[in-house]
Coordinates of C-alpha atoms and ligand atoms in Angstrom, one line a residue:
X1 CA -194.6 -57.3 -185.0
X2 CA -197.6 -57.1 -182.5
X3 CA -196.6 -54.2 -180.2
X4 CA -199.8 -54.5 -178.2
X5 CA -198.1 -57.5 -176.6
X6 CA -194.6 -56.1 -176.4
X7 CA -193.4 -54.9 -173.1
X8 CA -192.4 -51.0 -173.3
X9 CA -189.2 -51.1 -171.2
X10 CA -189.6 -47.0 -171.1
X11 CA -192.6 -47.3 -169.0
X12 CA -191.0 -49.6 -166.6
X13 CA -189.4 -47.7 -163.6
X14 CA -185.7 -48.3 -163.3
X15 CA -185.9 -49.4 -159.6
X16 CA -188.2 -52.4 -160.8
X17 CA -185.5 -53.5 -163.5
X18 CA -182.8 -53.1 -160.8
X19 CA -184.8 -55.1 -158.3
X20 CA -185.6 -57.8 -161.1
X21 CA -181.8 -58.2 -161.8
X22 CA -181.3 -58.5 -158.4
X23 CA -183.7 -61.5 -157.7
X24 CA -182.4 -63.2 -160.8
X25 CA -178.9 -62.8 -159.7
X26 CA -179.5 -64.0 -156.1
X27 CA -181.7 -66.8 -157.8
X28 CA -178.5 -68.0 -159.7
X29 CA -176.4 -67.6 -156.6
X30 CA -178.7 -70.0 -154.7
X31 CA -178.7 -72.3 -157.7
X32 CA -174.8 -72.4 -158.1
X33 CA -174.3 -72.7 -154.3
X34 CA -176.5 -75.9 -154.1
X35 CA -174.8 -77.3 -157.4
X36 CA -171.4 -76.4 -155.6
X37 CA -172.1 -78.1 -152.5
X38 CA -172.9 -81.6 -154.2
X39 CA -169.9 -81.5 -156.7
X40 CA -166.4 -83.0 -156.7
X41 CA -164.0 -82.3 -153.7
X42 CA -162.2 -79.1 -153.7
X43 CA -158.9 -78.1 -152.5
X44 CA -159.2 -77.1 -148.6
X45 CA -160.1 -73.5 -147.2
X46 CA -162.0 -71.5 -144.9
X47 CA -165.7 -72.8 -144.3
X48 CA -168.1 -70.8 -146.6
X49 CA -171.4 -69.2 -145.5
X50 CA -174.3 -70.0 -148.0
X51 CA -174.7 -67.5 -150.6
X52 CA -172.0 -65.1 -149.7
X53 CA -169.4 -68.0 -149.3
X54 CA -166.2 -66.6 -147.6
X55 CA -166.8 -62.7 -148.7
X56 CA -166.6 -61.6 -145.3
X57 CA -163.5 -63.5 -144.5
X58 CA -161.6 -61.8 -147.6
X59 CA -158.8 -59.6 -146.2
X60 CA -159.2 -55.9 -147.4
X61 CA -155.6 -55.2 -147.0
X62 CA -152.1 -57.3 -146.8
X63 CA -154.1 -60.2 -148.4
X64 CA -150.8 -62.2 -148.7
X65 CA -150.4 -62.6 -144.9
X66 CA -153.8 -63.9 -144.6
X67 CA -153.5 -66.2 -147.5
X68 CA -150.2 -67.2 -145.7
X69 CA -152.0 -67.9 -142.5
X70 CA -154.9 -70.0 -144.2
X71 CA -151.9 -72.0 -145.9
X72 CA -150.5 -72.6 -142.5
X73 CA -154.0 -73.4 -140.9
X74 CA -155.0 -75.8 -143.7
X75 CA -151.8 -77.4 -144.3
X76 CA -152.2 -76.9 -148.2
X77 CA -150.1 -74.5 -150.6
X78 CA -153.5 -74.8 -153.1
X79 CA -156.5 -73.1 -151.2
X80 CA -160.2 -72.8 -152.2
X81 CA -162.8 -70.3 -151.2
X82 CA -165.9 -68.6 -152.7
X83 CA -167.3 -65.3 -152.6
X84 CA -170.8 -64.4 -153.8
X85 CA -171.1 -67.4 -155.9
X86 CA -167.6 -67.2 -157.5
X87 CA -165.0 -70.0 -157.0
X88 CA -161.3 -69.1 -156.2
X89 CA -158.4 -71.2 -155.9
X90 CA -155.2 -69.8 -154.7
X91 CA -151.7 -71.0 -155.4
X92 CA -149.6 -70.2 -152.3
X93 CA -146.1 -71.7 -153.7
X94 CA -143.8 -71.6 -156.6
X95 CA -143.8 -75.4 -156.8
X96 CA -147.6 -75.5 -157.0
X97 CA -147.7 -72.6 -159.6
X98 CA -145.4 -74.2 -161.9
X99 CA -147.3 -77.7 -161.7
X100 CA -150.7 -76.0 -162.3
X101 CA -149.8 -73.0 -164.6
X102 CA -146.9 -74.5 -166.5
X103 CA -147.5 -78.4 -166.7
X104 CA -151.3 -77.9 -167.0
X105 CA -151.3 -74.5 -168.8
X106 CA -153.9 -75.2 -171.3
X107 CA -156.3 -75.5 -168.4
X108 CA -155.1 -72.5 -166.3
X109 CA -154.4 -69.6 -168.4
X110 CA -157.5 -67.8 -168.4
X111 CA -158.6 -64.8 -166.7
X112 CA -161.8 -64.5 -164.6
X113 CA -164.6 -62.2 -165.8
X114 CA -164.1 -59.0 -164.3
X115 CA -167.1 -56.7 -164.9
X116 CA -165.8 -53.5 -163.0
X117 CA -162.4 -53.5 -164.6
X118 CA -163.2 -54.7 -168.0
X119 CA -166.6 -53.9 -169.0
X120 CA -167.2 -50.6 -166.6
X121 CA -163.9 -48.9 -166.6
X122 CA -163.2 -50.6 -170.0
X123 CA -159.9 -52.2 -169.6
X124 CA -160.9 -55.0 -171.7
X125 CA -158.4 -53.8 -174.5
X126 CA -155.5 -54.8 -171.9
X127 CA -154.6 -58.4 -172.9
X128 CA -153.3 -58.7 -169.2
X129 CA -157.1 -59.0 -168.3
X130 CA -158.3 -60.9 -171.7
X131 CA -159.6 -64.3 -171.7
X132 CA -157.5 -67.1 -173.1
X133 CA -158.8 -66.7 -176.7
X134 CA -157.4 -65.9 -180.2
X135 CA -157.4 -62.0 -179.6
X136 CA -155.2 -62.6 -176.4
X137 CA -152.9 -64.9 -178.6
X138 CA -152.6 -62.1 -181.3
X139 CA -152.0 -59.0 -179.2
X140 CA -149.5 -61.1 -177.1
X141 CA -147.6 -62.2 -180.2
X142 CA -147.5 -58.6 -181.5
X143 CA -146.2 -57.6 -178.0
X144 CA -143.6 -60.3 -177.6
X145 CA -142.0 -59.6 -180.9
X146 CA -140.9 -56.4 -179.5
X147 CA -140.0 -57.4 -175.9
X148 CA -138.3 -61.0 -176.5
X149 CA -134.5 -60.9 -175.1
X150 CA -133.0 -60.1 -178.6
X151 CA -135.3 -57.2 -179.1
X152 CA -135.4 -55.8 -175.4
X153 CA -131.6 -55.3 -175.5
X154 CA -132.3 -52.6 -178.1
X155 CA -133.8 -50.5 -175.4
X156 CA -130.5 -50.4 -173.2
X157 CA -129.6 -47.0 -174.7
X158 CA -132.6 -45.3 -173.8
X159 CA -133.0 -46.9 -170.6
X160 CA -129.4 -45.7 -169.9
X161 CA -129.9 -42.3 -171.0
X162 CA -133.3 -41.7 -169.1
X163 CA -131.4 -43.1 -165.7
X164 CA -128.8 -40.6 -166.0
X165 CA -131.5 -37.9 -166.3
X166 CA -132.8 -39.1 -163.1
X167 CA -129.5 -39.1 -161.5
X168 CA -129.4 -35.3 -162.5
X169 CA -133.1 -34.6 -161.4
X170 CA -132.2 -36.4 -157.8
X171 CA -129.3 -34.2 -157.4
X172 CA -131.5 -31.1 -158.0
X173 CA -134.8 -32.1 -156.1
X174 CA -133.9 -35.2 -154.2
X175 CA -136.9 -34.6 -152.1
X176 CA -139.4 -35.5 -155.1
X177 CA -137.7 -38.9 -155.5
X178 CA -141.0 -41.1 -155.8
X179 CA -142.1 -38.7 -158.6
X180 CA -138.8 -38.9 -160.3
X181 CA -138.8 -42.7 -160.3
X182 CA -142.3 -42.8 -161.6
X183 CA -141.1 -40.2 -164.2
X184 CA -138.5 -42.5 -165.4
X185 CA -140.6 -45.1 -166.1
X186 CA -142.9 -43.2 -168.1
X187 CA -139.9 -41.8 -170.0
X188 CA -138.6 -44.9 -170.7
X189 CA -141.9 -46.7 -171.7
X190 CA -143.3 -43.5 -173.8
X191 CA -140.0 -43.2 -175.5
X192 CA -139.5 -46.9 -176.6
X193 CA -143.0 -47.5 -177.3
X194 CA -144.3 -44.4 -179.3
X195 CA -141.2 -42.2 -179.6
X196 CA -142.8 -39.6 -177.3
X197 CA -140.4 -37.4 -175.3
X198 CA -141.9 -37.3 -171.6
X199 CA -140.0 -34.5 -169.7
X200 CA -142.1 -33.5 -166.6
X201 CA -144.0 -35.4 -163.8
X202 CA -147.1 -33.5 -165.0
X203 CA -146.7 -34.9 -168.6
X204 CA -150.4 -35.3 -169.8
X205 CA -149.6 -39.2 -171.1
X206 CA -148.0 -40.0 -167.6
X207 CA -150.8 -38.4 -165.8
X208 CA -153.6 -40.1 -167.7
X209 CA -151.9 -43.5 -167.0
X210 CA -151.7 -42.6 -163.2
X211 CA -155.3 -42.0 -163.1
X212 CA -156.3 -45.0 -165.1
X213 CA -154.0 -47.4 -163.0
X214 CA -155.5 -45.9 -160.0
X215 CA -158.9 -47.3 -161.3
X216 CA -156.9 -50.7 -162.2
X217 CA -155.5 -50.8 -158.9
X218 CA -159.0 -50.5 -157.2
X219 CA -160.9 -52.8 -159.2
X220 CA -158.3 -55.2 -160.1
X221 CA -158.4 -57.0 -156.6
X222 CA -160.9 -59.8 -155.8
X223 CA -163.5 -58.7 -153.3
X224 CA -163.5 -54.7 -153.7
X225 CA -166.5 -54.6 -155.9
X226 CA -169.9 -56.1 -155.3
X227 CA -170.7 -56.0 -159.3
X228 CA -167.9 -58.5 -160.1
X229 CA -169.8 -60.8 -158.0
X230 CA -173.3 -59.9 -159.2
X231 CA -172.5 -58.8 -162.6
X232 CA -176.1 -57.8 -163.1
X233 CA -175.5 -54.6 -161.0
X234 CA -173.7 -53.0 -163.9
X235 CA -177.0 -52.0 -165.3
X236 CA -177.6 -50.1 -162.0
X237 CA -178.2 -46.3 -162.9
X238 CA -175.8 -43.8 -161.6
X239 CA -178.3 -42.1 -159.5
X240 CA -179.3 -45.1 -157.8
X241 CA -178.3 -45.0 -153.9
X242 CA -174.8 -47.0 -153.3
X243 CA -174.1 -46.9 -157.3
X244 CA -171.1 -44.9 -156.5
X245 CA -169.0 -47.4 -158.5
X246 CA -170.7 -46.5 -161.7
X247 CA -169.7 -42.8 -161.4
X248 CA -166.0 -44.0 -160.4
X249 CA -165.9 -46.4 -163.7
X250 CA -167.3 -43.5 -165.9
X251 CA -164.5 -41.2 -164.6
X252 CA -161.8 -43.9 -164.8
X253 CA -163.1 -44.8 -168.4
X254 CA -161.9 -41.6 -169.8
X255 CA -158.4 -42.2 -169.1
X256 CA -158.2 -46.0 -169.8
X257 CA -159.6 -45.3 -173.4
X258 CA -157.4 -42.6 -173.8
X259 CA -154.5 -44.5 -173.0
X260 CA -155.0 -46.6 -176.1
X261 CA -156.1 -43.9 -178.8
X262 CA -154.4 -40.7 -177.5
X263 CA -150.7 -42.1 -178.2
X264 CA -151.8 -44.2 -181.0
X265 CA -153.2 -41.0 -182.9
X266 CA -150.4 -39.0 -182.0
X267 CA -147.7 -41.5 -183.8
X268 CA -150.5 -42.4 -186.7
X269 CA -150.6 -38.6 -187.5
X270 CA -146.5 -38.5 -187.2
X271 CA -146.4 -41.6 -189.4
X272 CA -148.6 -39.5 -192.1
X273 CA -146.8 -36.4 -191.7
X274 CA -143.8 -38.1 -192.4
X275 CA -142.1 -36.8 -189.0
X276 CA -142.5 -40.0 -186.9
X277 CA -139.2 -40.9 -184.8
X278 CA -138.4 -44.8 -184.3
X279 CA -140.6 -46.6 -181.9
X280 CA -142.3 -49.9 -181.4
X281 CA -145.6 -48.7 -182.7
X282 CA -143.8 -47.0 -185.7
X283 CA -142.4 -50.3 -186.7
X284 CA -145.7 -52.0 -186.1
X285 CA -147.5 -49.5 -188.2
X286 CA -144.9 -50.1 -191.2
X287 CA -145.4 -53.9 -190.9
X288 CA -149.2 -53.3 -191.2
X289 CA -148.5 -51.1 -194.3
X290 CA -151.7 -50.0 -196.2
X291 CA -153.7 -52.9 -194.6
X292 CA -156.5 -51.2 -192.9
X293 CA -158.2 -54.2 -191.4
X294 CA -159.6 -52.7 -188.1
X295 CA -158.9 -56.1 -186.3
X296 CA -155.2 -55.7 -187.0
X297 CA -155.0 -52.2 -186.2
X298 CA -156.9 -52.8 -182.9
X299 CA -154.4 -55.6 -182.2
X300 CA -151.4 -53.3 -182.6
X301 CA -152.9 -50.4 -180.8
X302 CA -153.6 -52.6 -177.8
X303 CA -150.2 -54.3 -177.7
X304 CA -148.8 -50.9 -177.5
X305 CA -151.0 -49.6 -174.9
X306 CA -150.2 -52.7 -172.8
X307 CA -146.7 -51.7 -172.9
X308 CA -147.6 -48.2 -171.8
X309 CA -150.0 -49.7 -169.1
X310 CA -147.3 -52.6 -167.9
X311 CA -144.2 -50.2 -168.0
X312 CA -145.7 -47.1 -166.6
X313 CA -145.6 -47.9 -163.0
X314 CA -144.1 -51.4 -162.5
X315 CA -140.4 -50.3 -163.2
X316 CA -140.3 -46.8 -161.2
X317 CA -142.2 -48.4 -158.5
X318 CA -139.9 -51.3 -158.4
X319 CA -137.1 -49.3 -158.3
X320 CA -138.5 -47.4 -155.2
X321 CA -138.8 -50.9 -153.6
X322 CA -137.2 -53.5 -155.2
X323 CA -139.9 -56.1 -153.7
X324 CA -143.1 -54.7 -155.3
X325 CA -145.1 -57.6 -156.7
X326 CA -142.7 -59.8 -155.3
X327 CA -144.6 -59.7 -152.1
X328 CA -146.0 -62.9 -152.6
X329 CA -146.0 -65.7 -150.0
X330 CA -144.1 -68.0 -152.7
X331 CA -141.1 -65.6 -152.6
X332 CA -141.6 -65.3 -148.7
X333 CA -141.2 -69.1 -148.5
X334 CA -138.8 -69.6 -145.1
X335 CA -137.7 -72.9 -146.7
X336 CA -136.3 -71.2 -149.9
X337 CA -135.2 -67.9 -148.4
X338 CA -134.7 -68.1 -144.8
X339 CA -135.6 -65.1 -142.7
X340 CA -137.6 -63.9 -145.7
X341 CA -138.7 -60.3 -144.6
X342 CA -135.0 -59.4 -143.7
X343 CA -133.2 -57.4 -146.6
X344 CA -130.3 -59.8 -147.1
X345 CA -129.0 -59.6 -150.6
X346 CA -125.7 -61.7 -149.7
X347 CA -128.6 -64.6 -149.2
X348 CA -127.8 -65.2 -153.0
X349 CA -123.7 -65.2 -152.7
X350 CA -121.6 -68.3 -151.6
X351 CA -118.8 -67.7 -149.0
X352 CA -116.6 -66.8 -151.7
X353 CA -118.9 -64.2 -152.9
X354 CA -120.1 -66.0 -155.8
X355 CA -124.0 -66.3 -157.0
X356 CA -125.1 -69.3 -155.2
X357 CA -126.6 -72.1 -157.6
X358 CA -129.1 -73.3 -154.8
X359 CA -130.6 -70.1 -153.9
X360 CA -133.1 -69.7 -156.8
X361 CA -133.6 -66.3 -158.6
X362 CA -136.6 -64.8 -157.6
X363 CA -138.3 -65.3 -161.0
X364 CA -141.8 -66.1 -159.7
X365 CA -142.2 -62.4 -159.3
X366 CA -143.0 -62.4 -163.1
X367 CA -145.6 -65.0 -162.9
X368 CA -145.8 -68.3 -164.7
X369 CA -146.7 -70.5 -167.8
X370 CA -148.4 -68.7 -170.9
X371 CA -149.3 -65.5 -168.9
X372 CA -145.7 -65.0 -167.7
X373 CA -144.8 -61.4 -167.7
X374 CA -143.9 -60.5 -171.4
X375 CA -142.1 -57.6 -170.5
X376 CA -139.8 -59.1 -167.9
X377 CA -136.6 -58.9 -170.1
X378 CA -137.0 -55.1 -170.4
X379 CA -137.9 -54.7 -166.8
X380 CA -135.0 -56.7 -165.5
X381 CA -132.7 -54.9 -167.7
X382 CA -134.3 -51.6 -166.7
X383 CA -134.1 -52.3 -162.8
X384 CA -130.5 -53.4 -163.2
X385 CA -129.2 -50.2 -164.9
X386 CA -131.2 -48.0 -162.4
X387 CA -130.2 -49.8 -159.3
X388 CA -126.5 -49.8 -160.4
X389 CA -126.6 -46.1 -161.3
X390 CA -128.3 -45.1 -157.9
X391 CA -126.1 -47.2 -156.0
X392 CA -122.7 -45.5 -158.0
X393 CA -124.2 -42.2 -157.4
X394 CA -125.8 -42.0 -153.8
X395 CA -125.5 -43.0 -150.3
X396 CA -129.1 -43.6 -149.7
X397 CA -129.9 -42.6 -146.0
X398 CA -132.4 -41.5 -143.7
X399 CA -132.3 -37.8 -143.5
X400 CA -130.1 -36.3 -140.8
X401 CA -131.1 -32.5 -140.8
X402 CA -134.7 -32.5 -141.7
X403 CA -136.7 -29.9 -140.2
X404 CA -140.0 -31.5 -140.2
X405 CA -140.1 -35.0 -138.9
X406 CA -141.1 -36.7 -141.7
X407 CA -142.2 -40.7 -141.8
X408 CA -139.6 -43.3 -142.0
X409 CA -139.4 -46.2 -144.3
X410 CA -141.4 -48.7 -142.5
X411 CA -141.2 -51.3 -145.4
X412 CA -145.4 -51.0 -145.0
X413 CA -147.3 -51.2 -148.3
X414 CA -150.2 -49.8 -149.6
X415 CA -153.4 -52.3 -150.8
X416 CA -153.9 -53.1 -154.4
X417 CA -153.2 -55.0 -157.7
X418 CA -150.1 -53.1 -157.2
X419 CA -149.1 -52.3 -153.7
X420 CA -146.6 -49.2 -153.3
X421 CA -144.4 -48.5 -150.1
X422 CA -146.3 -46.3 -147.6
X423 CA -144.7 -42.7 -148.4
X424 CA -141.5 -42.3 -146.5
X425 CA -138.7 -39.7 -146.3
X426 CA -135.1 -40.5 -147.7
X427 CA -131.9 -38.5 -148.3
X428 CA -129.8 -39.2 -151.6
X429 CA -126.2 -37.9 -150.7
X430 CA -123.6 -38.0 -153.6
X431 CA -121.1 -40.8 -152.7
X432 CA -118.2 -38.4 -153.8
X433 CA -117.4 -34.8 -155.2
X434 CA -116.6 -36.2 -158.9
X435 CA -120.4 -37.7 -158.9
X436 CA -122.0 -34.2 -159.6
X437 CA -120.0 -33.4 -162.7
X438 CA -119.8 -36.9 -164.2
X439 CA -123.6 -37.1 -163.9
X440 CA -124.1 -33.5 -165.6
X441 CA -121.4 -34.3 -168.2
X442 CA -123.2 -37.5 -169.2
X443 CA -126.7 -35.8 -169.4
X444 CA -125.3 -33.3 -171.6
X445 CA -123.6 -35.7 -173.7
X446 CA -126.4 -38.3 -173.7
X447 CA -124.5 -41.0 -174.7
Ligands
LIG1 C1 -140.4 -55.5 -162.6 C2 -141.5 -55.2 -163.3 C3 -142.6 -56.2 -163.4 C4 -143.0 -57.3 -162.6 C5 -142.6 -57.8 -161.2 C6 -144.1 -57.9 -163.5 C7 -144.7 -58.7 -163.3 C8 -145.9 -59.4 -163.9 C9 -146.8 -60.5 -163.2 C10 -146.7 -61.0 -162.1 C11 -147.5 -60.7 -164.5 C12 -148.9 -61.7 -164.3 C13 -148.3 -62.9 -164.8 C14 -149.3 -64.0 -164.7 O1 -150.4 -63.8 -164.9 O2 -149.0 -65.2 -164.4 C15 -147.4 -59.6 -165.5 C16 -148.2 -59.4 -166.6 C17 -147.9 -58.8 -167.5 N1 -146.8 -57.8 -167.9 FE1 -145.3 -57.5 -166.1 N2 -144.2 -57.3 -164.7 C18 -143.3 -55.9 -164.8 C19 -142.8 -55.2 -165.7 C20 -143.7 -55.2 -167.1 C21 -143.3 -54.3 -168.2 C22 -142.3 -53.3 -167.9 C23 -144.3 -54.4 -168.9 C24 -144.1 -53.9 -170.4 C25 -143.2 -53.1 -170.9 C26 -145.0 -55.6 -168.3 C27 -146.2 -55.9 -169.2 C28 -147.0 -57.1 -168.9 C29 -148.2 -57.4 -169.7 C30 -148.5 -57.1 -171.0 C31 -148.4 -58.4 -168.8 C32 -149.9 -59.4 -169.4 C33 -149.5 -60.8 -169.9 C34 -150.5 -61.9 -170.2 O3 -151.5 -61.7 -169.6 O4 -150.5 -62.2 -171.2 N3 -144.7 -55.9 -167.2 N4 -146.3 -58.9 -165.2

């Protein structure tokens, strides 16, 4: 090769490379914008600016409220907006979702490219964020074998056992209820996926998942990071002014990658040493046997880690607030659920106290079509067991005799891919004198 004519990249200053990347990205944006303005009609939505599109109108919090307002303003349950050259179609009703994501699922089962989340933080192992391709199909298949309805019932004993431990811990330290709910999710999911016994809130597996999920929460929302709109920015060096996202991504990456490798290696060594306990990964490793094909091993490691990721927060978080990810406009449709913001469990019942077949179950919380939540059977069982146990054991009330005036439950949520209730105080008062001995004997028996 003629090295005289070749460019020596080491001699080009980094700012020049960054500048070139920005220039190319801007030209691509302008070109994309010109093409888009000339093509077929799109669903209605707010008027875009040249190049940046609707970037400045995108909500930074409570996005579902803005989207609901847009649906009213533009008279459509399917909306269209752009942001830095990327197109977004927003589906704002269960009916439109079923129409597009179920009836036309071959067209609408993909995922957008998310450079911050997948390429920088490293969540590309998570099939929730994979494109609709063969690896997604193989990983989802490996996962579903262990979470379909007939498989999910096998997890009820561990869900019951860990919920009893939650009741005991709530009797002892009721003020820690948020951490204890999270611990419950960690205990259940680590137990059934890896056979790992989690006991404390500062357990290394639970803490690593919480740190990684913080990164996922920040990076999984449209509009938070510019690099998602201008992927070339992922090459910006960490020291470059404004490149804090690169440093954040590096820190989150340690935990995002550790979520796959740390528990996988622990179970693999236990299997090799002959002291592994039954678990989903153990069964998967047995099924693979001596086959050392790296793709198959990656698929099962990633399927197990997706359970660890999907189960670590959602269940506990949902128990804190049974609405969680249900906070979508489609579940707050006043035609289907009148006065949707009011907590009214009786809305699902007839006058006779039976389930009303005309009020649909809020199944939309689990998504639609080929990407519907594959953990939903296990999640529903777990929620049911925990909600029933909590309501049997405690009256959940405002603390009466608190010394410090702590915050009340306002029904407000934090912003993110998963939104959390804003911290609040509440008291868990045993419903009767029998509760305490019964809870202790149930956890000692562990039946
Ligand atoms: C009540 C709790 C839960 C709720 C409300 C929930 C909701 C959702 C939703 C809305 C999706 C996206 C569906 C779509 O794209 O249309 C999803 C995907 C997913 N969920 Fe759940 N989930 C819950 C619990 C769980 C649990 C416990 C697990 C694991 C054991 C899990 C694993 C997953 C996975 C792996 C995906 C990605 C599926 C794919 O892209 O193919 N989820 N979930």
